[in-house]
Short mmCIF file of C-alpha atoms and ligand atoms in Angstrom, two decimals:
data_model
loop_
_atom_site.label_atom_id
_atom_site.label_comp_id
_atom_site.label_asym_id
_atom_site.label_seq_id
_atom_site.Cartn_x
_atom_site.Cartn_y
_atom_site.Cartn_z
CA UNK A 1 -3.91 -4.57 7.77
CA UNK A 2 -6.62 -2.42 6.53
CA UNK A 3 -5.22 0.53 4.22
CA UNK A 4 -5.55 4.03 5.91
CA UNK A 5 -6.36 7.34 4.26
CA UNK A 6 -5.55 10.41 6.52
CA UNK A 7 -5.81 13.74 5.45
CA UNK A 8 -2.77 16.41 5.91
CA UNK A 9 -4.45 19.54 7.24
CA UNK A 10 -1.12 21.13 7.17
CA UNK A 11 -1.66 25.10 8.25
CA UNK A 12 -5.34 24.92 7.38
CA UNK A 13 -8.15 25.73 8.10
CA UNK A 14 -7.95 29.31 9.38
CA UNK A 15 -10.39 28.66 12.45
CA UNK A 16 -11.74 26.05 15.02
CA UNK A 17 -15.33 27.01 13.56
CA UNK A 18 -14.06 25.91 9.91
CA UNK A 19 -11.52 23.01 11.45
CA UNK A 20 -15.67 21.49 13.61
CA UNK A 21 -17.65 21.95 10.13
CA UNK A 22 -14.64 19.74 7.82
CA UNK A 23 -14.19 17.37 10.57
CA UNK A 24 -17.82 16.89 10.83
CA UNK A 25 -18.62 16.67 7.02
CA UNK A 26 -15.54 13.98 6.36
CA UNK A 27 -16.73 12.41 9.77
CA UNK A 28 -20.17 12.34 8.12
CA UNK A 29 -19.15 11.29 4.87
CA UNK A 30 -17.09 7.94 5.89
CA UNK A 31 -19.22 7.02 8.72
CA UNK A 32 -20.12 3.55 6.65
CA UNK A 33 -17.01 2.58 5.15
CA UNK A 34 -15.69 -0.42 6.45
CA UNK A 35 -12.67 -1.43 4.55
CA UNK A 36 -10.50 1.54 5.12
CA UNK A 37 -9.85 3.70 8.35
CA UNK A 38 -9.50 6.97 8.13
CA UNK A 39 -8.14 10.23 9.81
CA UNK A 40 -7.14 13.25 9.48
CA UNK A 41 -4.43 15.58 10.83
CA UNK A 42 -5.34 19.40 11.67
CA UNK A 43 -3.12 21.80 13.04
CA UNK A 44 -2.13 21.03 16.60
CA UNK A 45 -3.80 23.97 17.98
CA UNK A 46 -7.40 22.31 16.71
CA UNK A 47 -6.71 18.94 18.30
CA UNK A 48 -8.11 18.75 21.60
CA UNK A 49 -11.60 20.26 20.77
CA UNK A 50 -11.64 17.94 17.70
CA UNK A 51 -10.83 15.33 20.23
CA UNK A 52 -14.12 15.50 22.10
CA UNK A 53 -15.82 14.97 18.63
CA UNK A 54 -14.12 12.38 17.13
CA UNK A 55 -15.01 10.09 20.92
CA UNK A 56 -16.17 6.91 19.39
CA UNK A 57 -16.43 8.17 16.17
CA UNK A 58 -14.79 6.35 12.40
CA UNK A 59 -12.83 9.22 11.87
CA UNK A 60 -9.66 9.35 14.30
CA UNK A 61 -7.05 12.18 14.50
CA UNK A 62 -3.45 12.21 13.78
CA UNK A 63 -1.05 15.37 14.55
CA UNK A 64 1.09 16.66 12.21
CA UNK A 65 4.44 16.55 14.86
CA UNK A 66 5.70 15.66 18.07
CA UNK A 67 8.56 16.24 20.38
CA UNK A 68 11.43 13.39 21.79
CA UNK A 69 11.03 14.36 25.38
CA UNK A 70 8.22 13.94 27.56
CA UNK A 71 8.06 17.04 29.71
CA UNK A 72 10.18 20.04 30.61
CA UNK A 73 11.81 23.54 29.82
CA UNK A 74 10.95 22.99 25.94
CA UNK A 75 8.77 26.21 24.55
CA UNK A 76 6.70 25.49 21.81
CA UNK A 77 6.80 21.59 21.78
CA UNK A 78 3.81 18.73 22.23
CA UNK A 79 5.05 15.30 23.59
CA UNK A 80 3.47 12.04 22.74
CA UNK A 81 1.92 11.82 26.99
CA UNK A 82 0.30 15.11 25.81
CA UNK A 83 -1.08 13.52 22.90
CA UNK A 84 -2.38 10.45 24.07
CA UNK A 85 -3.85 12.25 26.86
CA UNK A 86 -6.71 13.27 24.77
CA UNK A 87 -6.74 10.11 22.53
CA UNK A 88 -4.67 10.77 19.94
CA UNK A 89 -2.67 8.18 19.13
CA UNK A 90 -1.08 8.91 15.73
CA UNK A 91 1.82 11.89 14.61
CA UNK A 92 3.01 12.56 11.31
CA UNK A 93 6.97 12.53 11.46
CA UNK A 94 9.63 13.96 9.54
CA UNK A 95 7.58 15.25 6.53
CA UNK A 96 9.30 17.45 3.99
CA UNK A 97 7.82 20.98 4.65
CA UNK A 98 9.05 20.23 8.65
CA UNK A 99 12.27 18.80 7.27
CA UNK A 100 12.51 22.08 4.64
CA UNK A 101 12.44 23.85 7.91
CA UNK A 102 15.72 22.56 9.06
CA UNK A 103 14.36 18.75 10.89
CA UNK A 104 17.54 16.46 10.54
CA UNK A 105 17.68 12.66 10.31
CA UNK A 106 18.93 12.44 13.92
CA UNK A 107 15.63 14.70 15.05
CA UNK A 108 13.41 12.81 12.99
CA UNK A 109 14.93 9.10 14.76
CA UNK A 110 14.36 10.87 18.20
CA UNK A 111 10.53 11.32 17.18
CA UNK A 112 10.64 8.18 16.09
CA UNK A 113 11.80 6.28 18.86
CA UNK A 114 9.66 8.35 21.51
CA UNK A 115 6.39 8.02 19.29
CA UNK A 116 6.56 4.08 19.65
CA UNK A 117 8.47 4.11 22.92
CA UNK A 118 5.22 6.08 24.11
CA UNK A 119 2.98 3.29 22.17
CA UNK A 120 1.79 5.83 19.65
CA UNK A 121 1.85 5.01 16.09
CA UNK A 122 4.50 6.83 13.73
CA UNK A 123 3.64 8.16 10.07
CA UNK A 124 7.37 8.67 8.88
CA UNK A 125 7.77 10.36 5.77
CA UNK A 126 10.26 9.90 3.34
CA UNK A 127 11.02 11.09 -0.32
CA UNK A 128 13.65 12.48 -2.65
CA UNK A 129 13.27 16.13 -3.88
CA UNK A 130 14.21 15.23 -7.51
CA UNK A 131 14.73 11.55 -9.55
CA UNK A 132 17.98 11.37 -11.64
CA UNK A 133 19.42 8.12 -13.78
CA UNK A 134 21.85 6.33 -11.29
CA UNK A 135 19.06 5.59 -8.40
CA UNK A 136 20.42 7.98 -6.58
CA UNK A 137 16.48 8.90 -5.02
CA UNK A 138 16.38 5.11 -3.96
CA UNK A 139 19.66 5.46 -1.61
CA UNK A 140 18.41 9.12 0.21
CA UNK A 141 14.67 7.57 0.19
CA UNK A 142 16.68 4.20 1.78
CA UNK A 143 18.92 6.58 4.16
CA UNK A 144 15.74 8.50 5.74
CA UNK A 145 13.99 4.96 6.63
CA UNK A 146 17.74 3.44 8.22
CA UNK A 147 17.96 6.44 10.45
CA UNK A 148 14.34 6.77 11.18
CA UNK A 149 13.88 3.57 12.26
CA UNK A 150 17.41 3.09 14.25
CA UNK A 151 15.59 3.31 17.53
CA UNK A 152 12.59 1.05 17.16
CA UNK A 153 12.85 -2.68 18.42
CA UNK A 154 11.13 -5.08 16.04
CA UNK A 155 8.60 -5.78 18.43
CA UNK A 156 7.46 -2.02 18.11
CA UNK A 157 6.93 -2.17 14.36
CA UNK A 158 3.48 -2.62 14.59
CA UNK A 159 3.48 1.35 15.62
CA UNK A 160 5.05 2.47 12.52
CA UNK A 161 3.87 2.95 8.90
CA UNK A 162 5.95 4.63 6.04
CA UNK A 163 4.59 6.98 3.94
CA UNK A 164 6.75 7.95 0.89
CA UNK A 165 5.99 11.57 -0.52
CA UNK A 166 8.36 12.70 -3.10
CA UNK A 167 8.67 16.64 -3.03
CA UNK A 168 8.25 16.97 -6.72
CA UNK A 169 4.37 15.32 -6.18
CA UNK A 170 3.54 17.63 -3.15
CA UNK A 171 1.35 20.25 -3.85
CA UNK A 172 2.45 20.33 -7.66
CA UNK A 173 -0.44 18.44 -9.43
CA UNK A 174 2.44 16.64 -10.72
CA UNK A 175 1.71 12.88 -9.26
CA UNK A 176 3.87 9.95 -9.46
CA UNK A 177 2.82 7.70 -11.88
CA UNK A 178 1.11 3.88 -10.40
CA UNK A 179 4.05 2.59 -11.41
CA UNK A 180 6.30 4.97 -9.84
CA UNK A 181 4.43 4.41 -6.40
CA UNK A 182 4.44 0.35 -6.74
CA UNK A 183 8.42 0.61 -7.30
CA UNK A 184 8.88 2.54 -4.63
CA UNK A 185 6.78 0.37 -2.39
CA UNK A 186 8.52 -2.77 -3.45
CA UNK A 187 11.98 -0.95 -2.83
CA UNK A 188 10.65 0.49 0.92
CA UNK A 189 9.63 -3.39 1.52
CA UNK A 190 13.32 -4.66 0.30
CA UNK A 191 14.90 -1.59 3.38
CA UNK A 192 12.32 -3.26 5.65
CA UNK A 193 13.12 -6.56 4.94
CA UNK A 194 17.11 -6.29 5.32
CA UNK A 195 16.17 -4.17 8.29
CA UNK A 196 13.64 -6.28 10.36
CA UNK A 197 12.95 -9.58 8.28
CA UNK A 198 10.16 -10.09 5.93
CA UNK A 199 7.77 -10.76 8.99
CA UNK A 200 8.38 -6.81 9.19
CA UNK A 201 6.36 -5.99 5.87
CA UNK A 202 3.07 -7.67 7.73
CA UNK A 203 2.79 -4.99 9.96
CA UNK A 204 4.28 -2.02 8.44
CA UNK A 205 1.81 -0.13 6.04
CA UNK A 206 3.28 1.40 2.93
CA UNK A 207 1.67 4.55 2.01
CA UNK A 208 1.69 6.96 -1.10
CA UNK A 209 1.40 11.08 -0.66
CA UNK A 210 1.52 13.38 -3.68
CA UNK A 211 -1.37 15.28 -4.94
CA UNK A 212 -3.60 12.77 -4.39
CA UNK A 213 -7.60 13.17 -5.19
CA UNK A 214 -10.19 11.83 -6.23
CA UNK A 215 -9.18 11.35 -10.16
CA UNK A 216 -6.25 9.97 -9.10
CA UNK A 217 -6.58 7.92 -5.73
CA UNK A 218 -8.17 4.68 -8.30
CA UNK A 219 -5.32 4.22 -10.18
CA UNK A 220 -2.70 4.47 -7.81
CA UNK A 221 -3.98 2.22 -5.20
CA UNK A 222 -5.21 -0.69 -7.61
CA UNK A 223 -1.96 -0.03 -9.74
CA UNK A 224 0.75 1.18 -6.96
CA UNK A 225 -0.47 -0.99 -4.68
CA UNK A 226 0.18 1.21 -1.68
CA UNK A 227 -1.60 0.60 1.66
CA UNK A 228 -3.27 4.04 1.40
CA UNK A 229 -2.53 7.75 1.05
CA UNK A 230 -1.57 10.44 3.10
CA UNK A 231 -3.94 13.52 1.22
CA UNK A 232 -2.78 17.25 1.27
CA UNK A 233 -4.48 20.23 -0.58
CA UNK A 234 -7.60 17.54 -1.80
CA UNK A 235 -7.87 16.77 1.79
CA UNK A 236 -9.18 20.31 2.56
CA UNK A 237 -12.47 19.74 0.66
CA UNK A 238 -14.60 17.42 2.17
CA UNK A 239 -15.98 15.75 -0.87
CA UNK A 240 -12.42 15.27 -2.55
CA UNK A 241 -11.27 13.35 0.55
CA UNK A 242 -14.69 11.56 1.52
CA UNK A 243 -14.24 10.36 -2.36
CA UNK A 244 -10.84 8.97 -1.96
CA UNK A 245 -12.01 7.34 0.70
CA UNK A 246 -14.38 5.38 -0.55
CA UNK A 247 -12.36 4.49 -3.66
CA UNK A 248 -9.93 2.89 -1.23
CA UNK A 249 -12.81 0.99 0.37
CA UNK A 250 -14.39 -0.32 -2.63
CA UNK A 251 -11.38 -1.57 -4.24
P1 LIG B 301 -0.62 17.36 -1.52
O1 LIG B 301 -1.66 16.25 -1.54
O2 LIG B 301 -1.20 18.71 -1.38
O3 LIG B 301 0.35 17.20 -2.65
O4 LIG B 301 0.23 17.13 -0.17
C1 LIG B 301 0.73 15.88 0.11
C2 LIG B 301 1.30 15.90 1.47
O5 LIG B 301 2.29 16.56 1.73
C3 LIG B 301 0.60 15.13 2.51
O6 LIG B 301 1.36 15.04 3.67
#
Protein backbone atom coordinates (compact mmCIF):
# COMPACT_ATOMS: atom_id res chain seq x y z
CA UNK A 1 0.00 0.00 0.00
CA UNK A 2 1.34 3.32 -0.83
CA UNK A 3 0.79 5.91 2.17
CA UNK A 4 -1.84 8.66 1.30
CA UNK A 5 -1.80 12.31 2.29
CA UNK A 6 -5.25 14.06 1.81
CA UNK A 7 -5.93 17.35 2.82
CA UNK A 8 -9.17 18.30 5.10
CA UNK A 9 -10.63 21.38 3.45
CA UNK A 10 -13.15 21.40 6.14
CA UNK A 11 -15.47 24.80 5.59
CA UNK A 12 -12.76 26.40 3.48
CA UNK A 13 -12.09 28.08 1.07
CA UNK A 14 -14.77 30.79 0.88
CA UNK A 15 -15.26 30.43 -3.06
CA UNK A 16 -15.07 28.05 -6.14
CA UNK A 17 -12.54 30.75 -7.62
CA UNK A 18 -10.19 30.22 -4.41
CA UNK A 19 -11.29 26.24 -4.02
CA UNK A 20 -9.80 26.07 -8.71
CA UNK A 21 -6.52 28.20 -7.74
CA UNK A 22 -5.54 25.62 -4.32
CA UNK A 23 -6.58 22.66 -6.18
CA UNK A 24 -4.54 23.68 -9.06
CA UNK A 25 -1.36 24.81 -7.11
CA UNK A 26 -1.34 21.36 -4.83
CA UNK A 27 -2.31 19.59 -8.20
CA UNK A 28 0.75 21.39 -9.60
CA UNK A 29 2.94 20.89 -6.83
CA UNK A 30 2.68 16.86 -6.50
CA UNK A 31 2.30 16.20 -10.09
CA UNK A 32 5.86 14.09 -9.86
CA UNK A 33 5.65 12.35 -6.72
CA UNK A 34 5.43 8.85 -7.07
CA UNK A 35 5.56 7.21 -3.75
CA UNK A 36 2.58 8.75 -2.12
CA UNK A 37 -1.02 9.52 -3.51
CA UNK A 38 -2.58 12.28 -2.64
CA UNK A 39 -6.03 14.12 -2.31
CA UNK A 40 -7.76 16.42 -0.93
CA UNK A 41 -11.27 16.98 0.47
CA UNK A 42 -13.15 20.46 -0.20
CA UNK A 43 -16.44 21.28 0.83
CA UNK A 44 -19.08 19.27 -0.95
CA UNK A 45 -20.50 22.16 -2.66
CA UNK A 46 -16.87 22.54 -4.67
CA UNK A 47 -16.77 18.90 -5.72
CA UNK A 48 -18.20 18.46 -8.98
CA UNK A 49 -16.42 21.44 -10.74
CA UNK A 50 -13.18 20.24 -9.04
CA UNK A 51 -14.16 16.96 -10.53
CA UNK A 52 -13.73 17.99 -14.15
CA UNK A 53 -10.15 19.14 -13.13
CA UNK A 54 -8.82 16.56 -11.26
CA UNK A 55 -9.89 13.95 -14.78
CA UNK A 56 -6.71 12.06 -15.06
CA UNK A 57 -4.92 14.11 -12.90
CA UNK A 58 -2.36 12.82 -9.44
CA UNK A 59 -4.41 14.64 -7.24
CA UNK A 60 -7.89 12.81 -6.56
CA UNK A 61 -10.79 14.14 -4.39
CA UNK A 62 -12.28 12.86 -1.28
CA UNK A 63 -15.61 14.42 0.40
CA UNK A 64 -15.76 15.27 3.71
CA UNK A 65 -19.38 13.09 4.34
CA UNK A 66 -21.88 10.96 2.97
CA UNK A 67 -25.33 9.68 3.58
CA UNK A 68 -26.54 5.63 4.31
CA UNK A 69 -29.25 5.70 1.74
CA UNK A 70 -29.03 5.94 -1.82
CA UNK A 71 -31.88 8.14 -2.94
CA UNK A 72 -35.08 9.64 -1.57
CA UNK A 73 -37.06 12.22 0.65
CA UNK A 74 -33.65 13.11 2.55
CA UNK A 75 -33.00 17.19 2.37
CA UNK A 76 -29.63 18.14 2.60
CA UNK A 77 -27.83 14.70 2.14
CA UNK A 78 -25.17 13.33 -0.75
CA UNK A 79 -25.18 9.47 -1.27
CA UNK A 80 -22.20 7.50 -2.31
CA UNK A 81 -24.19 6.85 -6.32
CA UNK A 82 -24.03 10.70 -6.23
CA UNK A 83 -20.51 10.64 -5.50
CA UNK A 84 -19.17 8.20 -7.67
CA UNK A 85 -21.14 9.65 -10.37
CA UNK A 86 -18.60 12.28 -10.88
CA UNK A 87 -15.55 10.11 -9.86
CA UNK A 88 -15.21 10.51 -6.52
CA UNK A 89 -14.52 7.64 -4.90
CA UNK A 90 -13.38 8.50 -1.35
CA UNK A 91 -15.59 10.18 1.94
CA UNK A 92 -14.27 11.13 5.11
CA UNK A 93 -16.53 9.42 7.89
CA UNK A 94 -17.33 10.07 11.32
CA UNK A 95 -14.73 12.83 12.03
CA UNK A 96 -14.94 14.70 15.31
CA UNK A 97 -16.23 18.22 14.30
CA UNK A 98 -19.33 16.01 12.39
CA UNK A 99 -19.47 13.79 15.46
CA UNK A 100 -19.32 17.24 17.87
CA UNK A 101 -22.37 17.95 15.88
CA UNK A 102 -24.36 15.16 17.30
CA UNK A 103 -23.10 11.93 14.53
CA UNK A 104 -23.53 8.71 16.75
CA UNK A 105 -21.66 5.40 16.46
CA UNK A 106 -24.75 3.74 14.90
CA UNK A 107 -24.78 6.79 12.07
CA UNK A 108 -21.25 6.60 11.57
CA UNK A 109 -21.57 2.27 10.96
CA UNK A 110 -24.48 3.16 8.48
CA UNK A 111 -21.88 5.40 6.45
CA UNK A 112 -19.72 2.91 6.81
CA UNK A 113 -21.38 0.04 5.52
CA UNK A 114 -23.02 2.04 2.48
CA UNK A 115 -19.53 3.70 1.55
CA UNK A 116 -18.03 0.09 0.86
CA UNK A 117 -21.35 -1.53 0.05
CA UNK A 118 -21.31 1.23 -2.82
CA UNK A 119 -17.44 0.24 -3.55
CA UNK A 120 -16.23 3.59 -2.34
CA UNK A 121 -13.41 3.79 -0.03
CA UNK A 122 -14.08 4.89 3.74
CA UNK A 123 -11.70 7.36 5.77
CA UNK A 124 -13.15 6.57 9.35
CA UNK A 125 -12.01 8.69 11.98
CA UNK A 126 -11.48 7.89 15.36
CA UNK A 127 -9.91 9.56 18.54
CA UNK A 128 -10.39 10.30 22.22
CA UNK A 129 -11.04 13.95 23.29
CA UNK A 130 -8.62 13.72 26.29
CA UNK A 131 -5.77 10.84 27.50
CA UNK A 132 -6.02 9.87 31.24
CA UNK A 133 -3.80 7.00 33.25
CA UNK A 134 -6.02 3.78 33.09
CA UNK A 135 -6.15 3.54 29.01
CA UNK A 136 -9.28 4.58 29.12
CA UNK A 137 -8.63 6.62 25.34
CA UNK A 138 -7.53 3.08 24.02
CA UNK A 139 -11.13 1.41 24.86
CA UNK A 140 -13.41 4.64 23.26
CA UNK A 141 -10.62 4.85 20.34
CA UNK A 142 -11.25 0.66 20.25
CA UNK A 143 -15.24 1.19 20.62
CA UNK A 144 -15.49 3.77 17.52
CA UNK A 145 -13.49 1.18 15.14
CA UNK A 146 -15.93 -2.12 16.57
CA UNK A 147 -19.00 -0.18 15.66
CA UNK A 148 -17.68 1.42 12.59
CA UNK A 149 -16.68 -1.45 11.07
CA UNK A 150 -19.77 -3.86 12.23
CA UNK A 151 -21.15 -3.77 8.74
CA UNK A 152 -18.18 -4.40 6.48
CA UNK A 153 -17.46 -8.09 5.28
CA UNK A 154 -13.74 -8.85 5.29
CA UNK A 155 -13.68 -9.04 1.74
CA UNK A 156 -14.59 -5.20 1.67
CA UNK A 157 -11.64 -4.12 3.79
CA UNK A 158 -9.69 -3.15 1.06
CA UNK A 159 -12.26 0.04 0.94
CA UNK A 160 -11.50 1.18 4.33
CA UNK A 161 -8.57 3.02 5.97
CA UNK A 162 -8.52 4.37 9.64
CA UNK A 163 -7.41 7.53 10.41
CA UNK A 164 -6.94 8.29 14.17
CA UNK A 165 -7.24 12.12 15.08
CA UNK A 166 -7.28 12.79 18.71
CA UNK A 167 -9.35 16.09 19.45
CA UNK A 168 -6.71 17.51 21.68
CA UNK A 169 -4.18 17.54 18.26
CA UNK A 170 -6.92 19.11 15.95
CA UNK A 171 -6.45 22.48 15.21
CA UNK A 172 -4.46 23.09 18.58
CA UNK A 173 -0.76 23.10 17.40
CA UNK A 174 -0.60 20.67 20.09
CA UNK A 175 0.55 17.31 18.04
CA UNK A 176 0.87 13.92 19.32
CA UNK A 177 4.18 13.03 19.86
CA UNK A 178 5.88 10.02 17.07
CA UNK A 179 5.57 7.94 19.70
CA UNK A 180 2.14 8.67 20.62
CA UNK A 181 1.04 8.06 16.88
CA UNK A 182 3.17 4.60 16.52
CA UNK A 183 1.26 3.33 19.82
CA UNK A 184 -1.75 4.12 18.65
CA UNK A 185 -1.13 2.53 15.30
CA UNK A 186 0.11 -0.67 16.82
CA UNK A 187 -3.06 -0.67 19.19
CA UNK A 188 -5.61 0.15 15.91
CA UNK A 189 -3.65 -2.96 14.20
CA UNK A 190 -4.23 -5.28 17.52
CA UNK A 191 -8.67 -4.06 17.04
CA UNK A 192 -8.05 -5.05 13.40
CA UNK A 193 -6.45 -8.07 13.98
CA UNK A 194 -9.02 -9.58 16.66
CA UNK A 195 -11.55 -8.12 14.29
CA UNK A 196 -10.61 -9.45 10.75
CA UNK A 197 -7.25 -11.50 11.18
CA UNK A 198 -3.85 -10.17 10.65
CA UNK A 199 -4.35 -10.56 6.76
CA UNK A 200 -6.67 -7.43 7.64
CA UNK A 201 -3.65 -5.01 8.53
CA UNK A 202 -2.35 -5.59 4.64
CA UNK A 203 -5.00 -3.73 3.33
CA UNK A 204 -6.15 -1.36 5.86
CA UNK A 205 -4.02 1.95 5.96
CA UNK A 206 -3.39 3.48 9.33
CA UNK A 207 -3.34 7.14 9.23
CA UNK A 208 -2.33 10.03 11.69
CA UNK A 209 -4.39 13.64 11.78
CA UNK A 210 -3.45 16.38 14.22
CA UNK A 211 -1.88 19.56 13.25
CA UNK A 212 0.14 18.15 10.90
CA UNK A 213 2.69 20.37 8.59
CA UNK A 214 5.46 20.55 7.21
CA UNK A 215 7.86 20.74 10.52
CA UNK A 216 6.16 18.04 11.74
CA UNK A 217 4.96 15.52 8.93
CA UNK A 218 9.14 14.02 9.04
CA UNK A 219 9.10 12.93 12.31
CA UNK A 220 5.90 11.44 12.65
CA UNK A 221 5.84 9.32 9.64
CA UNK A 222 9.56 7.93 9.95
CA UNK A 223 8.94 7.72 13.84
CA UNK A 224 4.96 6.92 14.11
CA UNK A 225 5.06 4.94 11.38
CA UNK A 226 1.60 5.80 10.16
CA UNK A 227 0.54 5.13 6.53
CA UNK A 228 0.03 8.90 5.99
CA UNK A 229 -1.88 11.92 7.29
CA UNK A 230 -5.08 13.33 7.01
CA UNK A 231 -3.92 17.49 6.99
CA UNK A 232 -6.34 20.25 8.34
CA UNK A 233 -5.51 24.03 8.78
CA UNK A 234 -1.70 23.30 6.94
CA UNK A 235 -3.68 21.80 4.22
CA UNK A 236 -5.16 25.23 3.26
CA UNK A 237 -1.77 26.59 2.07
CA UNK A 238 -0.56 25.06 -0.83
CA UNK A 239 3.09 24.97 -0.03
CA UNK A 240 2.53 23.51 3.62
CA UNK A 241 0.64 20.55 2.09
CA UNK A 242 2.69 20.16 -1.30
CA UNK A 243 5.68 19.94 1.46
CA UNK A 244 4.20 17.21 3.46
CA UNK A 245 3.76 15.58 0.59
CA UNK A 246 6.84 15.18 -0.58
CA UNK A 247 8.31 14.38 2.85
CA UNK A 248 6.04 11.35 2.75
CA UNK A 249 7.40 10.47 -0.69
CA UNK A 250 10.96 10.76 -0.01
CA UNK A 251 11.01 8.84 3.08
P1 LIG B 1 -5.64 20.17 11.79
O1 LIG B 1 -4.53 19.64 10.89
O2 LIG B 1 -6.05 21.56 11.48
O3 LIG B 1 -5.31 19.93 13.24
O4 LIG B 1 -6.93 19.26 11.48
C1 LIG B 1 -6.82 17.89 11.47
C2 LIG B 1 -8.08 17.32 10.97
O5 LIG B 1 -9.11 17.41 11.62
C3 LIG B 1 -8.05 16.67 9.65
O6 LIG B 1 -9.23 15.98 9.41
Amino acid sequence: MKPIVIGNWKLNPTSLSLANTLYTDVQKGVARLRKVEVAVAPPMVFLSALAEKAKGKKTFLVAQDVFWEKLGAHTGEVSNAMLSSINVKHVIIGHSEVREQGETDDEVAKKVSATVKAGNTAIICVGEKERDDHGHYLALVEDQIRMALQGVPKTKLGNVAIAYEPIWAIGTGNTATAHDAHEMKLFIQKVLSDMFGRTALSKIRVLYGGSVNKKNAEELYTQGEVDGFLVGGASLKADNFIEVAKIVDRL
